[in-house]
Coordinates of C-alpha atoms in Angstrom, one line a residue:
M1 CA 86.9 -3.3 -56.0
V2 CA 84.3 -2.5 -58.6
G3 CA 80.7 -3.5 -57.8
R4 CA 81.3 -3.9 -54.1
A5 CA 79.8 -1.3 -51.8
H6 CA 81.9 0.2 -49.1
P7 CA 80.6 -1.2 -45.8
T8 CA 80.8 2.1 -44.0
L9 CA 78.5 3.7 -46.5
Y10 CA 75.5 1.4 -46.0
S11 CA 75.7 0.1 -42.5
V12 CA 73.2 1.5 -40.0
E13 CA 73.6 1.2 -36.3
I14 CA 70.3 0.5 -34.6
A15 CA 70.2 1.6 -31.0
P16 CA 68.7 -1.0 -28.6
P17 CA 65.2 -0.1 -27.2
Q18 CA 65.2 2.0 -24.1
Y19 CA 62.8 0.9 -21.4
S20 CA 61.9 3.3 -18.7
T21 CA 62.1 1.9 -15.2
A22 CA 60.5 4.9 -13.6
P23 CA 57.1 4.3 -12.1
A24 CA 54.0 5.7 -13.8
P25 CA 52.9 9.1 -12.6
L26 CA 50.8 9.1 -9.5
W27 CA 47.8 10.5 -11.3
H28 CA 47.9 7.7 -13.9
R29 CA 47.8 5.1 -11.1
I30 CA 45.0 6.8 -9.3
R31 CA 42.7 7.2 -12.3
R32 CA 42.9 3.4 -13.0
W33 CA 41.3 2.8 -9.6
I34 CA 38.5 5.4 -10.0
P35 CA 36.0 3.0 -11.7
I36 CA 36.7 0.3 -9.2
V37 CA 36.0 2.7 -6.3
I38 CA 32.8 3.9 -8.0
L39 CA 31.5 0.3 -8.5
A40 CA 32.5 -0.7 -5.0
L41 CA 30.7 2.3 -3.4
A42 CA 27.6 1.6 -5.5
A43 CA 27.6 -2.1 -4.4
I44 CA 27.9 -1.1 -0.8
V45 CA 25.0 1.4 -1.1
I46 CA 22.7 -1.0 -3.0
G47 CA 23.6 -3.9 -0.8
Y48 CA 22.9 -2.0 2.5
T49 CA 19.7 -0.6 1.0
Q50 CA 18.3 -4.0 0.1
I51 CA 19.4 -5.9 3.2
S52 CA 18.9 -3.3 6.0
N53 CA 15.6 -3.2 7.8
E54 CA 16.3 0.3 8.8
V55 CA 15.7 1.6 5.3
E56 CA 12.0 1.9 4.6
G57 CA 10.8 -0.5 2.0
N58 CA 9.2 2.2 -0.2
W59 CA 12.7 3.9 -0.4
K60 CA 14.6 0.8 -1.5
A61 CA 13.7 0.8 -5.2
P62 CA 14.1 4.6 -5.6
I63 CA 17.5 4.6 -3.8
T64 CA 18.7 1.6 -5.9
F65 CA 17.6 3.2 -9.2
F66 CA 19.2 6.5 -8.2
T67 CA 22.4 4.8 -7.2
L68 CA 22.6 2.9 -10.5
S69 CA 21.9 6.1 -12.5
I70 CA 24.6 8.1 -10.7
T71 CA 27.1 5.2 -11.1
L72 CA 26.5 5.1 -14.8
L73 CA 26.9 8.9 -15.1
L74 CA 30.2 8.8 -13.1
L75 CA 31.6 5.9 -15.1
T76 CA 30.7 7.7 -18.4
A77 CA 32.4 10.9 -17.1
W78 CA 35.5 8.8 -16.2
L79 CA 35.6 7.2 -19.6
L80 CA 35.3 10.4 -21.6
L81 CA 37.5 12.7 -19.4
L82 CA 39.8 10.7 -17.1
S83 CA 40.4 7.3 -18.5
G84 CA 43.5 8.1 -20.5
F85 CA 42.3 6.0 -23.5
R86 CA 42.9 7.3 -27.0
I87 CA 40.1 9.6 -28.3
K88 CA 39.0 6.9 -30.8
T89 CA 38.7 4.3 -28.1
R90 CA 36.7 6.6 -25.8
L91 CA 34.2 7.4 -28.6
V92 CA 33.8 3.8 -29.6
L93 CA 33.1 2.7 -26.0
F94 CA 30.7 5.6 -25.5
A95 CA 28.8 4.8 -28.7
A96 CA 28.5 1.2 -27.5
E97 CA 27.1 2.3 -24.2
L98 CA 24.5 4.5 -25.9
F99 CA 23.6 1.6 -28.2
L100 CA 23.0 -0.8 -25.3
I101 CA 21.0 1.8 -23.3
T102 CA 18.9 2.7 -26.4
G103 CA 18.4 -1.0 -27.2
A104 CA 17.3 -1.9 -23.7
T105 CA 14.9 1.1 -23.6
L106 CA 13.3 0.1 -26.9
F107 CA 13.1 -3.6 -25.8
V108 CA 11.2 -2.7 -22.7
K109 CA 9.0 -0.2 -24.5
H110 CA 7.9 -2.5 -27.2
T111 CA 7.9 -5.9 -25.5
L112 CA 6.9 -5.2 -21.8
K113 CA 4.1 -3.5 -20.0
M114 CA 3.2 -2.8 -16.4
Q115 CA 0.3 -4.9 -15.1
G116 CA -1.6 -4.1 -12.0
S117 CA 0.2 -1.7 -9.7
F118 CA 3.5 -1.3 -8.1
S119 CA 4.4 -3.3 -5.0
G120 CA 4.2 -1.5 -1.7
S121 CA 8.0 -1.0 -2.0
G122 CA 7.6 0.8 -5.3
V123 CA 8.7 -2.0 -7.6
P124 CA 6.6 -2.2 -10.9
R125 CA 5.3 -5.6 -12.1
L126 CA 6.3 -6.0 -15.7
V127 CA 4.8 -8.6 -18.0
W128 CA 4.9 -9.2 -21.8
K129 CA 2.9 -6.9 -24.0
W130 CA 0.7 -9.7 -25.2
T131 CA -0.2 -10.8 -21.6
P132 CA -4.0 -10.3 -21.1
D133 CA -5.1 -7.6 -18.7
L134 CA -6.0 -8.7 -15.2
D135 CA -9.7 -8.1 -15.8
A136 CA -9.8 -9.4 -19.4
G137 CA -12.8 -11.7 -19.7
L138 CA -14.3 -10.6 -16.4
K139 CA -17.4 -8.7 -17.4
P140 CA -20.5 -7.7 -15.4
L141 CA -22.8 -10.6 -15.1
S142 CA -25.5 -8.5 -16.7
S143 CA -24.9 -6.2 -19.7
D144 CA -27.9 -4.1 -18.8
G145 CA -26.6 -2.8 -15.5
D146 CA -27.9 -4.2 -12.2
L147 CA -28.4 -7.9 -11.8
V148 CA -30.7 -9.6 -9.2
V149 CA -30.3 -13.4 -9.0
E150 CA -32.1 -13.7 -5.7
K151 CA -32.9 -11.2 -3.0
V152 CA -31.1 -11.3 0.3
D153 CA -31.8 -10.3 3.9
L154 CA -29.3 -7.7 5.2
T155 CA -31.8 -6.4 7.8
T156 CA -31.2 -9.4 10.2
T157 CA -28.0 -9.0 12.2
T158 CA -26.0 -11.7 14.0
P159 CA -23.1 -11.6 16.5
Q160 CA -20.8 -12.9 13.8
D161 CA -21.4 -9.9 11.5
F162 CA -18.4 -7.9 10.1
P163 CA -20.5 -5.0 8.8
E164 CA -17.9 -2.4 7.9
F165 CA -14.2 -1.6 7.3
L166 CA -12.1 -3.3 10.0
G167 CA -15.1 -4.9 11.6
P168 CA -17.6 -3.6 14.2
G169 CA -16.7 -0.1 15.4
R170 CA -13.7 -0.1 13.1
R171 CA -11.6 -1.4 16.0
N172 CA -9.7 -4.0 13.9
H173 CA -10.2 -6.3 16.9
L174 CA -12.8 -9.1 17.3
T175 CA -13.4 -10.7 20.6
G176 CA -15.1 -13.9 21.7
V177 CA -14.4 -15.7 18.4
G178 CA -12.5 -18.7 19.8
L179 CA -10.1 -19.6 17.0
A180 CA -7.7 -22.5 17.5
S181 CA -4.0 -21.5 17.6
D182 CA -2.9 -24.7 15.8
W183 CA -3.1 -24.8 12.0
S184 CA -1.2 -28.1 11.5
G185 CA -2.5 -31.4 10.2
A186 CA -6.2 -31.9 10.8
H187 CA -6.5 -28.4 12.2
A188 CA -5.5 -26.7 9.0
P189 CA -8.0 -24.1 7.6
R190 CA -10.4 -25.6 5.1
E191 CA -10.9 -23.8 1.8
L192 CA -14.6 -23.5 1.0
W193 CA -14.4 -21.8 -2.3
R194 CA -12.2 -19.8 -4.6
Q195 CA -13.2 -17.8 -7.6
P196 CA -12.1 -14.9 -9.9
I197 CA -13.0 -11.4 -8.9
G198 CA -12.6 -8.0 -10.5
L199 CA -10.0 -5.4 -9.8
G200 CA -10.2 -3.7 -6.4
W201 CA -8.3 -3.1 -3.1
G202 CA -11.2 -3.1 -0.7
S203 CA -12.5 -5.8 1.6
F204 CA -15.8 -7.6 2.4
A205 CA -18.5 -6.4 4.7
V206 CA -20.5 -9.3 6.0
V207 CA -24.0 -9.4 7.5
N208 CA -26.3 -12.4 8.1
G209 CA -24.1 -14.7 6.0
F210 CA -23.9 -12.4 3.0
A211 CA -20.7 -10.7 1.9
V212 CA -20.6 -7.4 -0.1
T213 CA -17.5 -6.0 -1.9
Q214 CA -16.6 -3.7 -4.7
E215 CA -14.8 -4.6 -7.9
Q216 CA -13.9 -3.4 -11.4
R217 CA -14.9 -5.3 -14.5
G218 CA -14.2 -3.6 -17.8
D219 CA -15.7 -0.1 -17.8
R220 CA -18.0 -0.7 -14.9
E221 CA -17.4 -0.3 -11.2
L222 CA -19.5 -2.9 -9.4
V223 CA -20.9 -3.7 -5.9
T224 CA -21.4 -7.4 -5.6
C225 CA -23.3 -9.4 -2.9
L226 CA -22.2 -13.0 -2.4
E227 CA -23.3 -15.9 -0.2
A228 CA -20.4 -15.9 2.2
K229 CA -20.2 -19.7 2.5
T230 CA -20.5 -20.6 -1.2
G231 CA -19.4 -17.5 -3.2
R232 CA -22.6 -17.6 -5.2
V233 CA -23.5 -14.1 -6.5
R234 CA -27.0 -12.9 -5.3
W235 CA -27.0 -9.4 -6.8
Q236 CA -24.7 -7.0 -8.5
H237 CA -24.9 -3.2 -8.9
A238 CA -23.0 -1.4 -11.7
N239 CA -21.9 2.1 -12.5
A240 CA -20.3 3.3 -15.7
A241 CA -17.0 4.3 -14.1
R242 CA -13.4 3.2 -14.0
F243 CA -10.5 4.7 -12.0
S244 CA -7.0 4.0 -13.5
E245 CA -3.7 4.9 -12.0
G246 CA -0.3 3.3 -12.9
M247 CA 1.2 3.1 -9.4
G248 CA -1.8 2.2 -7.3
G249 CA -3.7 0.1 -9.9
D250 CA -7.2 0.2 -11.3
G251 CA -10.5 -0.2 -9.6
P252 CA -12.3 0.8 -6.4
R253 CA -10.4 1.0 -3.1
A254 CA -13.0 1.2 -0.3
T255 CA -15.0 -1.3 1.7
P256 CA -18.8 -1.1 1.8
T257 CA -20.7 -0.3 5.0
I258 CA -23.9 -2.3 5.8
R259 CA -26.4 -0.7 8.2
D260 CA -30.1 -1.4 8.8
G261 CA -30.5 -3.4 5.6
R262 CA -28.8 -0.8 3.4
V263 CA -25.3 -0.8 1.8
Y264 CA -23.3 2.4 1.6
V265 CA -20.4 2.5 -0.9
M266 CA -17.7 4.9 -2.0
G267 CA -16.4 4.5 -5.6
A268 CA -12.8 5.4 -6.6
T269 CA -14.1 8.3 -8.8
G270 CA -16.1 9.8 -5.9
I271 CA -19.5 8.2 -6.4
L272 CA -21.2 7.8 -3.0
E273 CA -24.3 5.5 -3.0
C274 CA -26.9 4.0 -0.8
L275 CA -28.1 0.7 -2.1
D276 CA -31.1 -1.5 -1.1
G277 CA -29.4 -4.4 0.6
A278 CA -32.0 -6.9 -0.7
T279 CA -31.5 -6.1 -4.4
G280 CA -28.5 -3.8 -4.8
H281 CA -30.7 -1.2 -6.5
A282 CA -29.6 2.4 -5.8
I283 CA -31.8 4.4 -3.3
W284 CA -29.7 7.5 -3.8
S285 CA -26.5 8.5 -5.4
R286 CA -24.1 11.5 -5.0
N287 CA -20.6 12.4 -6.2
I288 CA -18.6 13.8 -3.3
L289 CA -16.1 15.5 -5.7
T290 CA -18.8 17.2 -7.7
D291 CA -20.6 18.3 -4.5
T292 CA -17.5 19.9 -3.0
H293 CA -16.1 21.2 -6.3
V294 CA -12.6 19.6 -5.9
A295 CA -10.5 17.2 -7.9
N296 CA -9.9 13.6 -7.1
L297 CA -6.9 12.4 -5.2
T298 CA -3.9 11.0 -7.0
W299 CA -4.7 7.4 -6.0
G300 CA -8.5 7.7 -6.0
K301 CA -11.1 8.0 -3.3
S302 CA -10.4 5.3 -0.8
C303 CA -12.4 6.1 2.3
S304 CA -15.0 3.6 3.6
P305 CA -18.3 5.4 4.5
L306 CA -18.9 6.0 8.2
V307 CA -22.6 5.6 9.2
Y308 CA -24.0 6.7 12.5
D309 CA -27.2 8.3 13.8
D310 CA -28.9 9.7 10.7
V311 CA -25.8 10.6 8.6
V312 CA -23.2 9.0 6.4
V313 CA -19.7 10.7 6.6
V314 CA -16.9 10.5 4.0
S315 CA -13.6 12.4 3.5
G316 CA -13.2 15.0 0.8
G317 CA -11.0 15.3 -2.2
N318 CA -7.9 17.2 -3.2
G319 CA -8.9 20.3 -1.3
P320 CA -11.2 21.3 1.5
P321 CA -13.5 20.3 3.1
S322 CA -11.9 17.5 5.0
L323 CA -15.2 15.8 5.7
A324 CA -18.7 15.8 4.2
A325 CA -21.9 14.3 5.7
Y326 CA -25.1 13.3 4.0
D327 CA -28.5 12.3 5.2
R328 CA -28.4 8.6 5.1
Q329 CA -32.1 8.2 4.2
T330 CA -32.3 10.8 1.4
G331 CA -28.7 11.5 0.4
L332 CA -29.1 15.3 0.9
P333 CA -26.0 17.2 2.1
R334 CA -26.0 17.8 5.9
W335 CA -22.7 19.5 6.7
T336 CA -19.0 19.8 5.8
G337 CA -16.1 20.5 8.0
G338 CA -12.3 21.0 7.9
A339 CA -9.9 23.0 5.8
D340 CA -7.4 20.3 4.9
K341 CA -7.5 18.2 1.8
A342 CA -8.2 14.5 2.2
S343 CA -5.8 11.6 2.2
Y344 CA -6.5 7.9 2.1
S345 CA -7.7 7.1 5.6
S346 CA -11.4 6.5 6.6
P347 CA -13.3 8.5 9.3
A348 CA -13.9 6.9 12.7
R349 CA -16.3 7.9 15.5
T350 CA -15.4 8.0 19.2
E351 CA -16.3 9.7 22.5
M352 CA -13.6 11.8 23.9
G353 CA -13.4 14.8 26.2
G354 CA -17.1 14.4 26.8
K355 CA -17.8 15.0 23.2
A356 CA -18.9 12.7 20.3
Q357 CA -16.2 13.2 17.6
V358 CA -15.3 12.0 14.1
L359 CA -11.6 11.5 13.7
I360 CA -9.8 11.7 10.4
L361 CA -6.3 11.6 9.1
N362 CA -5.9 14.2 6.4
A363 CA -3.1 15.1 4.0
G364 CA -1.4 17.4 6.4
S365 CA -3.2 17.0 9.7
V366 CA -5.2 14.9 12.1
T367 CA -8.5 16.5 13.1
G368 CA -11.3 15.8 15.5
H369 CA -14.8 17.0 14.4
D370 CA -18.0 17.5 16.3
A371 CA -20.1 14.5 15.2
A372 CA -23.2 16.6 15.2
N373 CA -22.2 19.3 12.7
G374 CA -18.6 18.7 11.5
T375 CA -17.1 21.7 13.4
V376 CA -13.3 21.2 13.9
L377 CA -12.7 20.7 17.7
W378 CA -8.9 20.2 17.5
T379 CA -6.1 20.0 14.9
Y380 CA -2.7 18.3 15.1
L381 CA -0.4 19.1 12.2
W382 CA 1.0 15.9 10.6
P383 CA 2.8 17.3 7.5
G384 CA 4.3 15.5 4.5
D385 CA 3.5 15.2 0.8
W386 CA 3.3 11.4 0.9
P387 CA -0.1 9.6 1.2
K388 CA -1.5 8.7 4.6
A389 CA -3.8 5.7 4.8
A390 CA -3.7 4.3 8.4
Q391 CA -6.7 4.8 10.7
V392 CA -6.6 7.1 13.6
V393 CA -6.8 4.9 16.7
P394 CA -8.5 6.3 19.9
L395 CA -7.2 4.8 23.1
P396 CA -8.3 5.0 26.8
D397 CA -7.4 8.0 28.9
N398 CA -8.2 10.4 26.0
R399 CA -5.2 9.4 23.9
I400 CA -5.0 9.0 20.2
F401 CA -2.4 7.0 18.2
I402 CA -1.5 7.9 14.6
S403 CA 1.0 6.4 12.3
S404 CA 2.2 6.6 8.7
G405 CA 5.0 5.5 6.4
Y406 CA 7.5 7.5 4.3
G407 CA 9.6 8.6 7.2
L408 CA 6.8 10.0 9.4
G409 CA 6.6 7.1 11.9
C410 CA 4.1 7.4 14.7
V411 CA 2.9 9.7 17.5
M412 CA 0.8 9.4 20.6
L413 CA -1.5 12.4 21.2
A414 CA -3.1 13.4 24.5
V415 CA -6.4 15.2 24.4
T416 CA -7.3 17.5 27.3
G417 CA -10.3 19.8 28.1
G418 CA -13.8 19.2 26.9
S419 CA -15.6 17.7 29.9
D420 CA -14.7 20.6 32.2
G421 CA -16.0 23.2 29.8
K422 CA -12.6 24.1 28.5
P423 CA -11.8 23.9 24.7
L424 CA -10.3 20.6 23.6
A425 CA -6.5 20.8 23.3
I426 CA -4.1 18.3 21.9
A427 CA -0.4 17.7 22.4
P428 CA 2.0 14.8 21.6
D429 CA 3.1 12.5 24.5
W430 CA 5.9 10.9 22.4
K431 CA 7.0 10.4 18.8
S432 CA 8.7 7.3 17.4
Q433 CA 10.0 5.6 14.3
H434 CA 9.1 2.2 15.7
M435 CA 5.8 1.9 13.9
K436 CA 5.8 3.0 10.3
T437 CA 2.5 1.9 8.7
E438 CA 2.4 2.7 5.0
F439 CA -1.1 1.7 4.2
T440 CA -1.8 -0.9 6.9
N441 CA -3.6 -0.5 10.2
V442 CA -2.6 -1.4 13.8
A443 CA -4.5 -3.3 16.5
V444 CA -4.4 -2.9 20.2
H445 CA -4.5 -5.8 22.7
N446 CA -3.8 -5.8 26.5
G447 CA -2.2 -2.4 26.4
F448 CA 0.2 -3.1 23.4
I449 CA 0.0 -2.0 19.8
Y450 CA 0.6 -4.5 17.0
G451 CA 1.1 -3.6 13.3
L452 CA 3.3 -3.9 10.3
D453 CA 6.3 -1.6 10.8
D454 CA 7.5 -1.2 7.2
R455 CA 6.9 -4.8 6.3
L456 CA 7.8 -6.4 9.6
L457 CA 5.2 -7.2 12.2
A458 CA 6.0 -5.3 15.4
C459 CA 4.8 -4.7 18.9
I460 CA 5.3 -1.4 20.7
D461 CA 4.5 -0.1 24.1
P462 CA 1.9 2.8 23.9
A463 CA 3.2 4.3 27.1
N464 CA 6.5 5.4 25.5
G465 CA 6.6 4.1 21.9
K466 CA 9.4 1.7 22.6
R467 CA 9.6 -1.5 20.5
R468 CA 9.1 -4.8 22.2
W469 CA 9.8 -6.9 19.2
R470 CA 9.9 -6.8 15.4
D471 CA 10.0 -9.9 13.1
G472 CA 8.4 -11.7 10.3
D473 CA 8.5 -10.0 6.9
Y474 CA 4.9 -9.8 5.6
G475 CA 5.5 -7.0 3.1
H476 CA 2.9 -4.2 3.0
G477 CA 0.0 -6.4 4.0
Q478 CA -2.8 -6.1 6.5
V479 CA -3.6 -7.4 10.0
L480 CA -6.7 -8.3 12.0
L481 CA -6.6 -9.0 15.7
V482 CA -8.9 -11.8 16.8
D483 CA -8.9 -12.3 20.6
D484 CA -5.2 -12.9 21.4
L485 CA -4.3 -13.9 17.8
I486 CA -3.2 -11.8 14.8
I487 CA -4.3 -12.8 11.3
V488 CA -1.8 -11.4 8.9
Q489 CA -2.7 -11.2 5.2
A490 CA 0.8 -10.7 3.7
E491 CA 1.4 -8.6 0.6
G492 CA 2.8 -11.7 -1.2
G493 CA -0.3 -13.8 -0.6
T494 CA 0.5 -15.7 2.5
I495 CA -2.0 -15.8 5.5
A496 CA -0.3 -16.2 8.8
L497 CA -1.5 -16.6 12.4
V498 CA 0.7 -14.9 15.0
A499 CA 0.4 -14.7 18.8
A500 CA -0.5 -11.3 20.1
K501 CA 2.0 -11.3 23.0
P502 CA 4.5 -8.6 23.9
D503 CA 7.2 -11.0 25.0
G504 CA 8.2 -12.1 21.5
F505 CA 7.3 -12.9 17.9
N506 CA 5.6 -16.4 17.5
E507 CA 4.1 -17.4 14.2
L508 CA 1.7 -20.2 14.9
G509 CA 0.8 -21.2 11.4
S510 CA 0.5 -20.1 7.8
L511 CA -1.0 -21.0 4.4
T512 CA -0.5 -19.7 0.9
A513 CA -3.7 -18.1 -0.4
F514 CA -2.6 -16.1 -3.4
T515 CA 0.4 -16.2 -5.7
S516 CA 0.1 -12.5 -6.5
K517 CA 0.1 -9.3 -4.5
S518 CA -2.6 -8.6 -1.9
W519 CA -3.2 -5.2 -0.3
N520 CA -6.8 -6.0 0.8
N521 CA -7.9 -6.4 4.4
P522 CA -9.2 -9.7 5.6
A523 CA -12.7 -10.1 6.9
L524 CA -13.8 -12.6 9.6
S525 CA -17.4 -13.6 10.2
G526 CA -17.5 -16.2 13.0
H527 CA -14.9 -18.8 11.8
L528 CA -15.3 -17.9 8.2
L529 CA -12.3 -16.0 6.8
L530 CA -12.9 -14.0 3.6
V531 CA -9.8 -12.8 1.7
R532 CA -9.3 -11.3 -1.7
N533 CA -6.9 -9.3 -3.9
D534 CA -7.3 -7.8 -7.4
R535 CA -7.7 -11.3 -9.0
E536 CA -9.3 -13.8 -6.7
A537 CA -11.6 -14.1 -3.7
I538 CA -11.3 -17.0 -1.2
A539 CA -13.2 -18.3 1.8
Y540 CA -11.6 -20.4 4.5
E541 CA -13.2 -22.1 7.5
L542 CA -10.8 -21.6 10.4
P543 CA -10.5 -24.2 13.2

């Protein structure tokens, strides 16, 4: 029939779709699980790092950052090489990743800044760009330099004096104070005054009711004398100097030493001065770094001057000598000693092996020096590139305890010789990881050692280094032993009272002093507790 197409010419047979019932190749199934495994492993590592007390606090942030970086790289490699996505999809996702990373970087760069310093665990404090600097508005009370409001008497001493770093003899232990162990209700510490203070990480030295500290205000490094019970400034001495360092923060680090009516101070840039205690005027001034022809340390000069006999002794810089002594009346150099570069500890004087010695923890060693001329009497190698800030602690029976953070732990040294005419020799009794002081110090009471073992307060037995207990997270703070009580100034701003007993941890009371980081040591004069950080100073009357 005309006009009608033959059906066989135009019909098309369409085959039904064929669905494969065979399983996907093994490799395809494996690669789908790769990102899940990567993320799971990263979560386990980060979770363990943050929760575990066995990972040192200063490693938590670096390990977390490193794990996140490796995770991102592995996921990116999987996306580009192993994901199985179409090329176009891979490129789009990779471009989105780069866009997010770049955007986040630019956001942080242009809207945030670091203020103050890192925490003791290595975490930066970020604030908005427009946030005022910590010392903004805090200027020296006098634009002309020194300021004398009213003279003070630092020549008169009292049994309540706290005249140097860690108190009398640098023992970090006060006796006969008689503090109450109950801080509840009517027995709570009473705040006497609170006021702003310039940047700085040192403490107070207190003599005859007057407290002296160091602070940074603008481009001037200050030494300030206050009435301890009122906070009223009596005099202020200024130097045109400012030490700045991103991780450790700005300002001076040391604590003044008061002796015979004079104040000896070490600035963060190396300025060593002797001041008239009545007015704060400089009697003499040196620069330890200029005198020894070495550079400053990464985190600034931090040692508190040691004064004995007719000399003042300080540590060196980023190269030998380890110690330098000056005539404390004239400031003229007396002697130098030691071949190691300095770290962040302060010298201490002791009698050991029939010899008056100055002990110092250096960058790579612990040394004992003849107190008369600085000659090195013994050396114990204590290597490591990380800073060491804890005090060397002399103990009875010619033993010495040293400790540090960053994986070094602690060691008990035995000193032999000396009194029998033989040369002094030193050897370790034991080593332990049970007391890792980063930049805090320990105290010794009734034969046991107490200190912050990587954030947690701990008690160890000096006979063998074994731990008796470890509890109470106080960050990288500071401790002061008072009779059989421990005052803890926590890194986060809390002040706690803890029993110094080897049978267990017992926090007896606490109060919140600061809402920001505190690395500074507390000072106690009688029942008057003086605390500070890089923003505020506070005085409490303790029961």
